Short mmCIF file of C-alpha atoms in Angstrom, two decimals:
data_model
loop_
_atom_site.label_atom_id
_atom_site.label_comp_id
_atom_site.label_asym_id
_atom_site.label_seq_id
_atom_site.Cartn_x
_atom_site.Cartn_y
_atom_site.Cartn_z
CA MET A 1 -9.84 -23.15 -16.91
CA ARG A 2 -9.71 -19.72 -18.45
CA ARG A 3 -12.89 -20.30 -20.47
CA LEU A 4 -14.71 -21.57 -17.41
CA GLY A 5 -13.91 -18.31 -15.61
CA ASP A 6 -15.16 -16.34 -18.57
CA LEU A 7 -18.47 -18.20 -18.61
CA GLU A 8 -18.81 -17.69 -14.86
CA ALA A 9 -18.37 -13.96 -15.41
CA GLU A 10 -20.94 -13.97 -18.23
CA ILE A 11 -23.53 -15.71 -16.07
CA MET A 12 -22.98 -13.42 -13.08
CA ASP A 13 -23.02 -10.40 -15.37
CA ARG A 14 -26.47 -11.30 -16.72
CA LEU A 15 -27.96 -12.04 -13.31
CA TRP A 16 -26.63 -8.74 -11.92
CA THR A 17 -27.85 -6.76 -14.92
CA TRP A 18 -31.34 -8.33 -14.94
CA ASN A 19 -31.59 -7.81 -11.20
CA ARG A 20 -34.15 -10.62 -10.79
CA PRO A 21 -34.01 -14.39 -10.32
CA ALA A 22 -33.57 -16.29 -13.60
CA THR A 23 -33.52 -19.88 -14.85
CA VAL A 24 -30.60 -21.54 -16.59
CA ARG A 25 -32.75 -21.64 -19.75
CA GLU A 26 -33.07 -17.83 -19.78
CA ILE A 27 -29.30 -17.43 -19.39
CA VAL A 28 -28.60 -19.96 -22.17
CA ASP A 29 -31.06 -18.23 -24.52
CA ASP A 30 -29.43 -14.87 -23.86
CA ILE A 31 -25.88 -16.17 -24.45
CA ASN A 32 -27.14 -17.94 -27.60
CA LYS A 33 -27.97 -14.56 -29.09
CA THR A 34 -24.24 -13.94 -29.51
CA ARG A 35 -22.74 -17.43 -29.69
CA PRO A 36 -23.92 -21.04 -29.48
CA ILE A 37 -23.53 -22.72 -26.11
CA ALA A 38 -24.86 -26.01 -24.73
CA TYR A 39 -27.53 -25.94 -22.03
CA THR A 40 -25.62 -28.51 -19.98
CA THR A 41 -22.43 -26.38 -20.00
CA VAL A 42 -24.26 -23.36 -18.61
CA MET A 43 -26.10 -25.54 -16.10
CA THR A 44 -22.82 -27.05 -14.88
CA VAL A 45 -21.13 -23.68 -14.47
CA THR A 46 -24.21 -22.19 -12.80
CA ASN A 47 -24.09 -25.09 -10.34
CA ILE A 48 -20.41 -24.37 -9.71
CA LEU A 49 -21.27 -20.75 -8.92
CA TYR A 50 -24.04 -21.96 -6.59
CA GLY A 51 -21.54 -24.32 -4.94
CA LYS A 52 -19.01 -21.52 -4.50
CA GLY A 53 -21.61 -19.43 -2.73
CA TRP A 54 -22.09 -16.78 -5.41
CA LEU A 55 -25.70 -17.75 -6.23
CA LEU A 56 -28.85 -18.59 -4.31
CA ARG A 57 -31.52 -20.79 -5.83
CA GLY A 58 -35.17 -21.57 -5.20
CA LYS A 59 -37.66 -23.90 -6.87
CA HIS A 60 -40.23 -22.22 -9.06
CA GLY A 61 -42.55 -24.89 -10.43
CA ARG A 62 -40.14 -27.45 -11.88
CA ALA A 63 -37.25 -25.13 -12.63
CA TRP A 64 -34.58 -23.67 -10.37
CA LEU A 65 -34.45 -19.90 -10.21
CA TYR A 66 -30.98 -18.47 -9.55
CA SER A 67 -30.10 -15.08 -8.11
CA PRO A 68 -26.81 -13.51 -6.91
CA VAL A 69 -26.21 -13.66 -3.16
CA ARG A 70 -25.08 -10.04 -3.14
CA SER A 71 -25.14 -7.19 -5.65
CA ARG A 72 -22.13 -6.42 -7.81
CA GLU A 73 -21.56 -3.23 -5.78
CA GLN A 74 -21.57 -5.13 -2.49
CA TYR A 75 -18.99 -7.61 -3.77
CA ALA A 76 -16.91 -4.79 -5.23
CA ALA A 77 -16.92 -2.90 -1.93
CA ALA A 78 -15.83 -6.01 -0.01
CA LEU A 79 -13.05 -6.68 -2.53
CA MET A 80 -11.87 -3.08 -2.49
CA GLU A 81 -11.74 -2.96 1.29
CA ASP A 82 -9.87 -6.24 1.30
CA GLY A 83 -7.46 -5.03 -1.37
CA LEU A 84 -6.87 -1.72 0.36
CA GLY A 85 -5.92 -3.54 3.53
CA GLU A 86 -8.86 -2.40 5.61
CA SER A 87 -9.56 -5.96 6.60
CA LYS A 88 -6.93 -7.69 8.72
CA ASP A 89 -4.52 -10.51 7.88
CA ARG A 90 -3.56 -9.78 4.32
CA PRO A 91 0.18 -9.19 4.64
CA ALA A 92 2.12 -8.84 1.39
CA ALA A 93 -0.88 -10.06 -0.55
CA LEU A 94 -1.90 -6.80 -2.14
CA VAL A 95 -0.04 -3.58 -2.63
CA HIS A 96 -2.22 -0.50 -2.62
CA PHE A 97 -1.58 2.99 -3.86
CA VAL A 98 -1.95 5.14 -0.76
CA ALA A 99 -2.97 4.60 2.82
CA ASN A 100 -5.65 6.53 4.66
CA MET A 101 -4.62 9.79 6.26
CA SER A 102 -5.68 11.51 9.44
CA GLU A 103 -7.04 15.08 9.50
CA GLU A 104 -3.71 16.59 10.62
CA GLU A 105 -1.84 14.75 7.90
CA GLN A 106 -4.28 15.98 5.29
CA ALA A 107 -3.78 19.54 6.52
CA ALA A 108 0.01 19.16 6.32
CA LEU A 109 -0.40 17.77 2.85
CA ARG A 110 -2.53 20.65 1.62
CA LYS A 111 0.12 23.03 2.93
CA ALA A 112 2.87 21.15 1.09
CA LEU A 113 0.87 21.22 -2.15
CA ARG A 114 0.14 24.95 -1.79
CA ASN A 115 3.83 25.69 -1.23
CA THR A 116 4.87 23.89 -4.41
CA ALA A 117 2.18 25.64 -6.42
CA ARG A 118 3.52 28.98 -5.11
CA GLN A 119 7.11 27.99 -5.93
CA ALA A 120 6.05 27.02 -9.43
CA ASP A 121 4.36 30.40 -9.90
CA GLN A 122 7.45 32.15 -8.55
CA ALA A 123 9.67 30.26 -10.98
CA LYS A 124 7.38 31.24 -13.84
CA ALA A 125 7.40 34.89 -12.77
CA ASP A 126 11.20 34.89 -12.44
CA SER A 127 11.87 33.48 -15.85
CA MET B 1 41.34 -17.82 19.96
CA ASN B 2 37.58 -17.85 20.37
CA ALA B 3 35.49 -15.71 18.04
CA ALA B 4 32.26 -15.92 20.06
CA PRO B 5 32.46 -12.54 21.90
CA ALA B 6 33.35 -10.64 18.72
CA LEU B 7 30.61 -12.41 16.76
CA ILE B 8 27.99 -11.75 19.41
CA GLY B 9 29.06 -8.14 19.63
CA TYR B 10 28.87 -7.74 15.86
CA THR B 11 25.48 -9.46 15.62
CA ALA B 12 24.06 -7.31 18.40
CA ALA B 13 25.35 -4.16 16.70
CA VAL B 14 23.67 -5.15 13.43
CA GLY B 15 20.43 -6.13 15.14
CA PHE B 16 20.10 -3.25 17.58
CA ALA B 17 22.28 -0.27 16.58
CA ALA B 18 22.44 -0.41 12.75
CA PRO B 19 18.69 0.16 12.19
CA TYR B 20 18.81 3.44 14.14
CA LEU B 21 21.83 4.67 12.17
CA LEU B 22 20.05 3.86 8.91
CA LEU B 23 16.80 5.48 10.07
CA ARG B 24 18.68 8.69 10.89
CA ALA B 25 20.52 8.86 7.55
CA ALA B 26 19.20 11.19 4.86
CA TRP B 27 20.25 9.25 1.77
CA PRO B 28 17.80 6.27 1.93
CA HIS B 29 14.92 8.34 0.58
CA ARG B 30 17.10 9.59 -2.27
CA ALA B 31 18.18 6.10 -3.26
CA PRO B 32 15.28 3.88 -2.16
CA ALA B 33 16.32 0.77 -4.09
CA LEU B 34 19.81 0.91 -2.58
CA ALA B 35 18.35 1.49 0.88
CA ALA B 36 16.04 -1.53 0.50
CA ALA B 37 19.11 -3.58 -0.49
CA VAL B 38 20.94 -2.36 2.63
CA TRP B 39 18.04 -3.39 4.90
CA HIS B 40 18.13 -6.83 3.29
CA ALA B 41 21.91 -7.06 3.59
CA LEU B 42 21.64 -6.23 7.28
CA ALA B 43 19.00 -8.92 7.75
CA VAL B 44 21.15 -11.52 6.00
CA SER B 45 24.21 -10.38 7.96
CA PHE B 46 22.31 -10.66 11.24
CA SER B 47 21.12 -14.17 10.36
CA PHE B 48 24.67 -15.30 9.54
CA GLY B 49 26.00 -13.59 12.64
CA ALA B 50 23.41 -15.26 14.86
CA ALA B 51 24.06 -18.66 13.31
CA LEU B 52 27.85 -18.36 13.65
CA SER B 53 27.56 -17.01 17.20
CA ALA B 54 25.49 -20.02 18.15
CA ALA B 55 28.00 -22.32 16.50
CA SER B 56 31.01 -20.75 18.20
CA LEU B 57 29.26 -20.76 21.56
CA ALA B 58 28.58 -24.44 21.21
CA MET B 59 32.22 -25.06 20.41
CA PRO B 60 34.12 -22.61 22.55
CA ALA B 61 37.52 -24.17 21.97
CA GLU B 62 37.27 -24.29 18.19
CA ASN B 63 38.41 -21.51 15.97
CA LEU B 64 36.01 -21.22 13.08
CA HIS B 65 38.62 -20.88 10.42
CA ALA B 66 37.79 -20.46 6.76
CA GLY B 67 34.19 -19.49 7.25
CA LEU B 68 31.36 -21.89 6.64
CA VAL B 69 33.50 -24.54 5.05
CA GLY B 70 35.71 -24.43 8.09
CA LEU B 71 32.65 -24.56 10.28
CA LEU B 72 31.36 -27.71 8.64
CA HIS B 73 34.82 -29.17 8.63
CA ALA B 74 35.35 -28.34 12.27
CA CYS B 75 32.00 -29.78 13.27
CA GLY B 76 32.17 -32.83 11.12
CA LEU B 77 35.75 -33.88 11.68
CA ASP B 78 37.74 -31.98 14.22
CA VAL B 79 35.39 -31.84 17.18
CA GLY B 80 36.75 -33.70 20.15
CA ALA B 81 40.11 -32.64 21.41
CA GLY B 82 39.64 -31.48 24.97
CA GLN B 83 35.85 -31.17 24.73
CA PRO B 84 33.89 -32.47 27.68
CA ASN B 85 31.14 -33.82 25.46
CA PRO B 86 32.20 -33.36 21.84
CA GLU B 87 29.19 -35.09 20.35
CA VAL B 88 26.63 -32.83 22.01
CA ALA B 89 28.68 -29.73 21.26
CA GLY B 90 29.10 -30.79 17.66
CA ARG B 91 25.40 -31.42 17.26
CA LEU B 92 24.53 -28.08 18.81
CA ALA B 93 27.09 -26.31 16.64
CA VAL B 94 25.35 -27.60 13.55
CA GLY B 95 21.80 -27.83 14.88
CA VAL B 96 21.31 -24.26 16.09
CA PRO B 97 22.56 -22.52 12.91
CA ALA B 98 20.61 -25.03 10.81
CA ALA B 99 17.48 -24.31 12.85
CA ILE B 100 17.88 -20.57 12.22
CA GLY B 101 18.30 -21.18 8.49
CA ILE B 102 15.38 -23.57 8.28
CA ALA B 103 13.12 -21.26 10.29
CA LEU B 104 13.87 -18.37 7.90
CA MET B 105 13.35 -20.47 4.77
CA ALA B 106 10.14 -22.02 6.10
CA SER B 107 8.82 -18.63 7.15
CA PHE B 108 9.55 -17.16 3.71
CA ALA B 109 7.87 -20.10 1.95
CA PHE B 110 4.89 -19.79 4.30
CA HIS B 111 4.46 -16.08 3.57
CA VAL B 112 4.86 -16.52 -0.18
CA VAL B 113 2.35 -19.38 -0.34
CA ARG B 114 -0.19 -17.75 1.95
CA ALA B 115 -0.06 -14.46 0.07
CA ARG B 116 -0.32 -16.27 -3.26
CA ARG B 117 -3.42 -18.15 -2.10
CA ALA B 118 -5.03 -14.95 -0.83
CA ARG B 119 -4.27 -13.23 -4.13
CA SER B 120 -5.61 -16.01 -6.34
CA GLU B 121 -8.90 -16.13 -4.42
CA HIS B 122 -9.11 -12.38 -4.63
CA ARG B 123 -8.23 -12.35 -8.33
CA GLU B 124 -10.94 -14.89 -9.13
CA ALA B 125 -13.54 -12.71 -7.42
CA VAL B 126 -12.20 -9.53 -9.06
CA ASP B 127 -12.53 -11.17 -12.47
CA LEU B 128 -16.16 -12.04 -11.79
CA VAL B 129 -17.18 -8.71 -10.30
CA GLY B 130 -15.03 -6.23 -12.22
CA ARG B 131 -14.85 -5.24 -15.84
CA HIS B 132 -11.48 -5.50 -17.51
CA SER B 133 -10.48 -2.35 -19.35
CA ALA B 134 -8.08 -3.10 -22.18
CA HIS B 135 -7.47 0.63 -22.54
CA LEU B 136 -6.25 0.98 -18.92
CA SER B 137 -4.83 -2.57 -18.65
CA ALA B 138 -6.71 -2.72 -15.37
CA THR B 139 -9.85 -4.18 -13.85
CA VAL B 140 -12.44 -1.59 -12.89
CA LEU B 141 -14.64 -2.24 -9.85
CA PRO B 142 -17.78 -0.24 -9.06
CA TYR B 143 -16.77 1.60 -5.88
CA ASP B 144 -17.61 5.19 -5.06
CA VAL B 145 -14.20 6.15 -3.63
CA PRO B 146 -11.11 6.70 -5.82
CA ALA B 147 -8.71 3.88 -4.96
CA ALA B 148 -6.29 1.50 -6.62
CA TYR B 149 -4.24 -1.53 -5.71
CA CYS B 150 -2.48 -4.37 -7.48
CA LEU B 151 -2.37 -8.13 -7.26
CA PRO B 152 1.25 -8.97 -8.05
CA GLY B 153 2.67 -12.37 -8.92
CA ARG B 154 1.35 -14.78 -11.50
CA GLY B 155 -1.58 -13.45 -13.51
CA PRO B 156 -1.17 -9.94 -12.10
CA ARG B 157 -4.08 -7.50 -11.99
CA ILE B 158 -4.32 -3.81 -11.34
CA VAL B 159 -7.62 -3.03 -9.66
CA ILE B 160 -9.03 0.47 -9.76
CA SER B 161 -12.37 1.89 -8.63
CA ASP B 162 -14.69 3.45 -11.19
CA ALA B 163 -14.69 6.59 -9.02
CA ALA B 164 -10.94 6.91 -9.65
CA VAL B 165 -11.49 6.55 -13.38
CA ARG B 166 -14.17 9.27 -13.26
CA GLN B 167 -12.48 11.72 -10.88
CA LEU B 168 -8.81 11.58 -11.86
CA THR B 169 -7.49 13.28 -14.97
CA PRO B 170 -6.06 10.94 -17.66
CA GLU B 171 -2.53 12.00 -16.61
CA GLN B 172 -3.19 11.29 -12.94
CA LEU B 173 -4.72 7.94 -13.84
CA GLY B 174 -1.68 7.14 -15.94
CA ALA B 175 0.66 7.94 -13.03
CA VAL B 176 -1.33 5.72 -10.65
CA LEU B 177 -1.34 2.80 -13.10
CA GLU B 178 2.38 3.25 -13.78
CA HIS B 179 3.03 3.14 -10.02
CA GLU B 180 1.12 -0.13 -9.66
CA GLN B 181 2.79 -1.53 -12.76
CA ALA B 182 6.16 -0.86 -11.11
CA HIS B 183 5.15 -3.00 -8.10
CA ILE B 184 4.21 -5.86 -10.42
CA ALA B 185 7.25 -5.59 -12.69
CA GLY B 186 9.62 -5.27 -9.73
CA ARG B 187 8.09 -8.31 -7.99
CA HIS B 188 7.82 -6.25 -4.84
CA HIS B 189 5.61 -8.85 -3.20
CA LEU B 190 8.62 -11.20 -2.89
CA VAL B 191 10.69 -8.46 -1.25
CA LEU B 192 7.86 -7.85 1.20
CA ALA B 193 7.54 -11.58 1.89
CA ALA B 194 11.28 -11.72 2.69
CA VAL B 195 11.17 -8.96 5.31
CA GLU B 196 7.90 -10.39 6.62
CA ALA B 197 9.60 -13.77 7.02
CA PHE B 198 12.58 -12.20 8.82
CA TYR B 199 10.15 -10.35 11.09
CA SER B 200 8.20 -13.48 12.02
CA VAL B 201 11.41 -15.27 13.06
CA PHE B 202 13.04 -12.32 14.91
CA ARG B 203 9.92 -10.48 16.05
CA TRP B 204 11.59 -8.86 19.08
CA LEU B 205 14.48 -7.45 17.07
CA PRO B 206 14.57 -3.71 16.23
CA LEU B 207 16.23 -4.54 12.90
CA ALA B 208 13.35 -6.86 11.93
CA ARG B 209 10.67 -4.34 12.88
CA HIS B 210 12.30 -1.42 11.09
CA ALA B 211 13.35 -3.45 8.04
CA ARG B 212 9.72 -4.46 7.56
CA GLU B 213 8.33 -0.95 7.92
CA GLN B 214 11.05 0.79 5.95
CA THR B 215 11.05 -1.73 3.10
CA ALA B 216 7.32 -1.20 2.56
CA LEU B 217 7.86 2.56 2.38
CA LEU B 218 10.97 2.27 0.17
CA LEU B 219 9.11 0.02 -2.29
CA GLU B 220 6.41 2.69 -2.60
CA MET B 221 9.14 5.26 -3.29
CA ILE B 222 10.66 3.01 -5.96
CA ALA B 223 7.23 2.75 -7.62
CA ASP B 224 6.78 6.53 -7.29
CA ASP B 225 10.12 7.10 -9.02
CA ARG B 226 9.06 4.80 -11.83
CA ALA B 227 5.83 6.76 -12.28
CA LEU B 228 7.83 10.00 -12.28
CA ARG B 229 9.79 8.85 -15.30
CA SER B 230 6.80 9.47 -17.52
CA HIS B 231 4.65 11.81 -15.40
CA SER B 232 5.26 15.16 -13.73
CA HIS B 233 5.66 15.54 -9.96
CA GLU B 234 2.49 17.60 -9.71
CA VAL B 235 0.43 14.95 -11.50
CA LEU B 236 1.62 12.14 -9.22
CA ALA B 237 1.34 14.27 -6.09
CA THR B 238 -2.19 15.45 -6.84
CA ALA B 239 -3.26 11.88 -7.71
CA MET B 240 -1.88 10.70 -4.37
CA TYR B 241 -3.61 13.54 -2.59
CA GLU B 242 -6.97 12.83 -4.24
CA MET B 243 -6.81 9.19 -3.27
CA ALA B 244 -5.37 9.59 0.21
CA THR B 245 -7.93 12.13 1.32
CA ALA B 246 -11.01 10.63 -0.32
CA ARG B 247 -11.42 7.83 2.15
CA THR B 248 -12.49 8.52 5.69
CA PRO B 249 -10.12 6.84 8.12
CA LYS B 250 -11.57 3.94 10.02
CA GLY B 251 -10.34 3.90 13.60
CA ALA B 252 -8.54 6.73 15.35
CA LEU B 253 -5.46 7.05 13.20
CA ALA B 254 -5.05 5.10 10.02
CA ALA B 255 -2.01 2.86 10.26
CA GLY B 256 0.73 3.82 7.84
CA GLY B 257 -1.06 6.99 6.84
CA HIS B 258 1.97 9.10 7.60
CA THR B 259 3.99 7.20 4.98
CA THR B 260 1.81 8.78 2.27
CA LEU B 261 2.76 12.17 3.66
CA ILE B 262 6.47 11.26 3.60
CA ARG B 263 6.12 10.11 -0.02
CA LEU B 264 4.23 13.22 -1.03
CA LYS B 265 6.74 15.59 0.50
CA ARG B 266 9.46 13.62 -1.26
CA VAL B 267 7.67 13.78 -4.63
CA LEU B 268 7.01 17.50 -4.23
CA GLY B 269 10.37 18.42 -2.73
CA PRO B 270 13.50 19.30 -4.67
CA ARG B 271 14.63 16.35 -6.71
CA ARG B 272 17.77 14.99 -5.13
CA THR B 273 19.62 11.83 -5.94
CA ALA B 274 22.37 10.35 -3.84
CA HIS B 275 25.91 11.45 -4.74
CA PRO B 276 27.55 8.80 -7.00
CA ALA B 277 30.48 8.38 -4.57
CA LEU B 278 28.09 7.87 -1.65
CA TRP B 279 25.99 5.54 -3.78
CA ALA B 280 29.00 3.43 -4.76
CA SER B 281 30.36 3.15 -1.23
CA VAL B 282 26.97 2.23 0.20
CA ALA B 283 26.47 -0.35 -2.56
CA ALA B 284 29.89 -1.84 -1.82
CA ALA B 285 29.08 -1.90 1.90
CA ALA B 286 25.72 -3.57 1.20
CA ALA B 287 27.49 -6.27 -0.79
CA MET B 288 30.07 -6.78 1.97
CA VAL B 289 27.83 -6.69 5.02
CA PRO B 290 26.42 -10.23 4.64
CA LEU B 291 30.00 -11.58 4.57
CA LEU B 292 31.22 -9.64 7.60
CA PRO B 293 30.20 -12.26 10.17
CA LEU B 294 32.47 -14.74 8.39
CA LEU B 295 35.36 -12.27 8.63
CA VAL B 296 34.65 -11.72 12.32
CA ALA B 297 34.46 -15.45 12.88
CA CYS B 298 37.79 -15.88 11.17
CA PRO B 299 39.96 -12.76 11.48
CA PRO B 300 42.54 -12.73 8.69
CA GLY B 301 45.89 -13.80 10.01
CA LEU B 302 44.45 -15.73 12.92
CA GLY B 303 42.93 -18.58 10.96
#
């Protein structure tokens, strides 16, 4: 299972980096530069990614050309917003560092930070 | 002797009055873990109280001696004498408390399973889109706003935006990662699922509403304290400030935004821990509170 996920990531990584539609053969050849891998393995996993909705494909001559549905940045933004709880219905699923703040809260915060900085200076001057 | 009025009174006090007393107290923010335990103890106590109240209402003539064992004994064997319809009363006396217990368990299981499914889908996508940084022990996502969150549970991940990695100092970054690590190590998602479950069963109850809100805040404070063990207050506070103010709020007022302010003032304020005597008495009370309904149901000397 773990290795399958890794190969999925490798395939997506290449398609995002190349930023153009590519055939399974091109992906296999590129992976083969670093380690041997069977054409059928890559084809199977590419099909899984297509089935999961990560890839689009179109016929070019006799070969399928695959391309990511969305850019890496678009996926990342959707994931981040999901993880930060900006989309609804994710109770207890993800714990994020800080919540958004309103203007007034930010002003109160700046004041609090300034006060501590002043106190720290004072303490330094006193000692 | 019928315990129903005392039980109902006790349960109502726990459900309606106790949360306001706890909200007004100053010590919870000094001892967040203890305070979270007290909120949970109150929730358990209320559940027992409600179950026992229902049981004693269904069997007005019975004295619920010797707690739960006595309850089962009374329902199973002794129901009958002088009851107009002992069988129905007996069934109600068991059925209603059982229903409360089952509803709470089912709700907890539902929340745990649903959250786990959401996390595993999310984790799969994060692994495809992000780049794992062995140095940070976190997955970095390309996102132009400094932000971080964690996926607790099995196969945990800390997710951080590349903007955070670029804009925060190494110390600030370390404090943020330590904070998230504390959530994962402390299994805070299970604590949240428990209060969430209690809230879905007793939605109208002030105790349920406040326990849910306060537990979320207290868990953040626990994680803050953990980060403060190895990082200075200024580092954590400035990291929080950078991340809280970077994002523009969507909607009029970001929900829960004020909790960041509470945490920041706490991190920046004078470091105060609860007095050991106070701590010990509150801890003892928290351990006792879940058992109180049993004592009310069966006052010593009357059973």
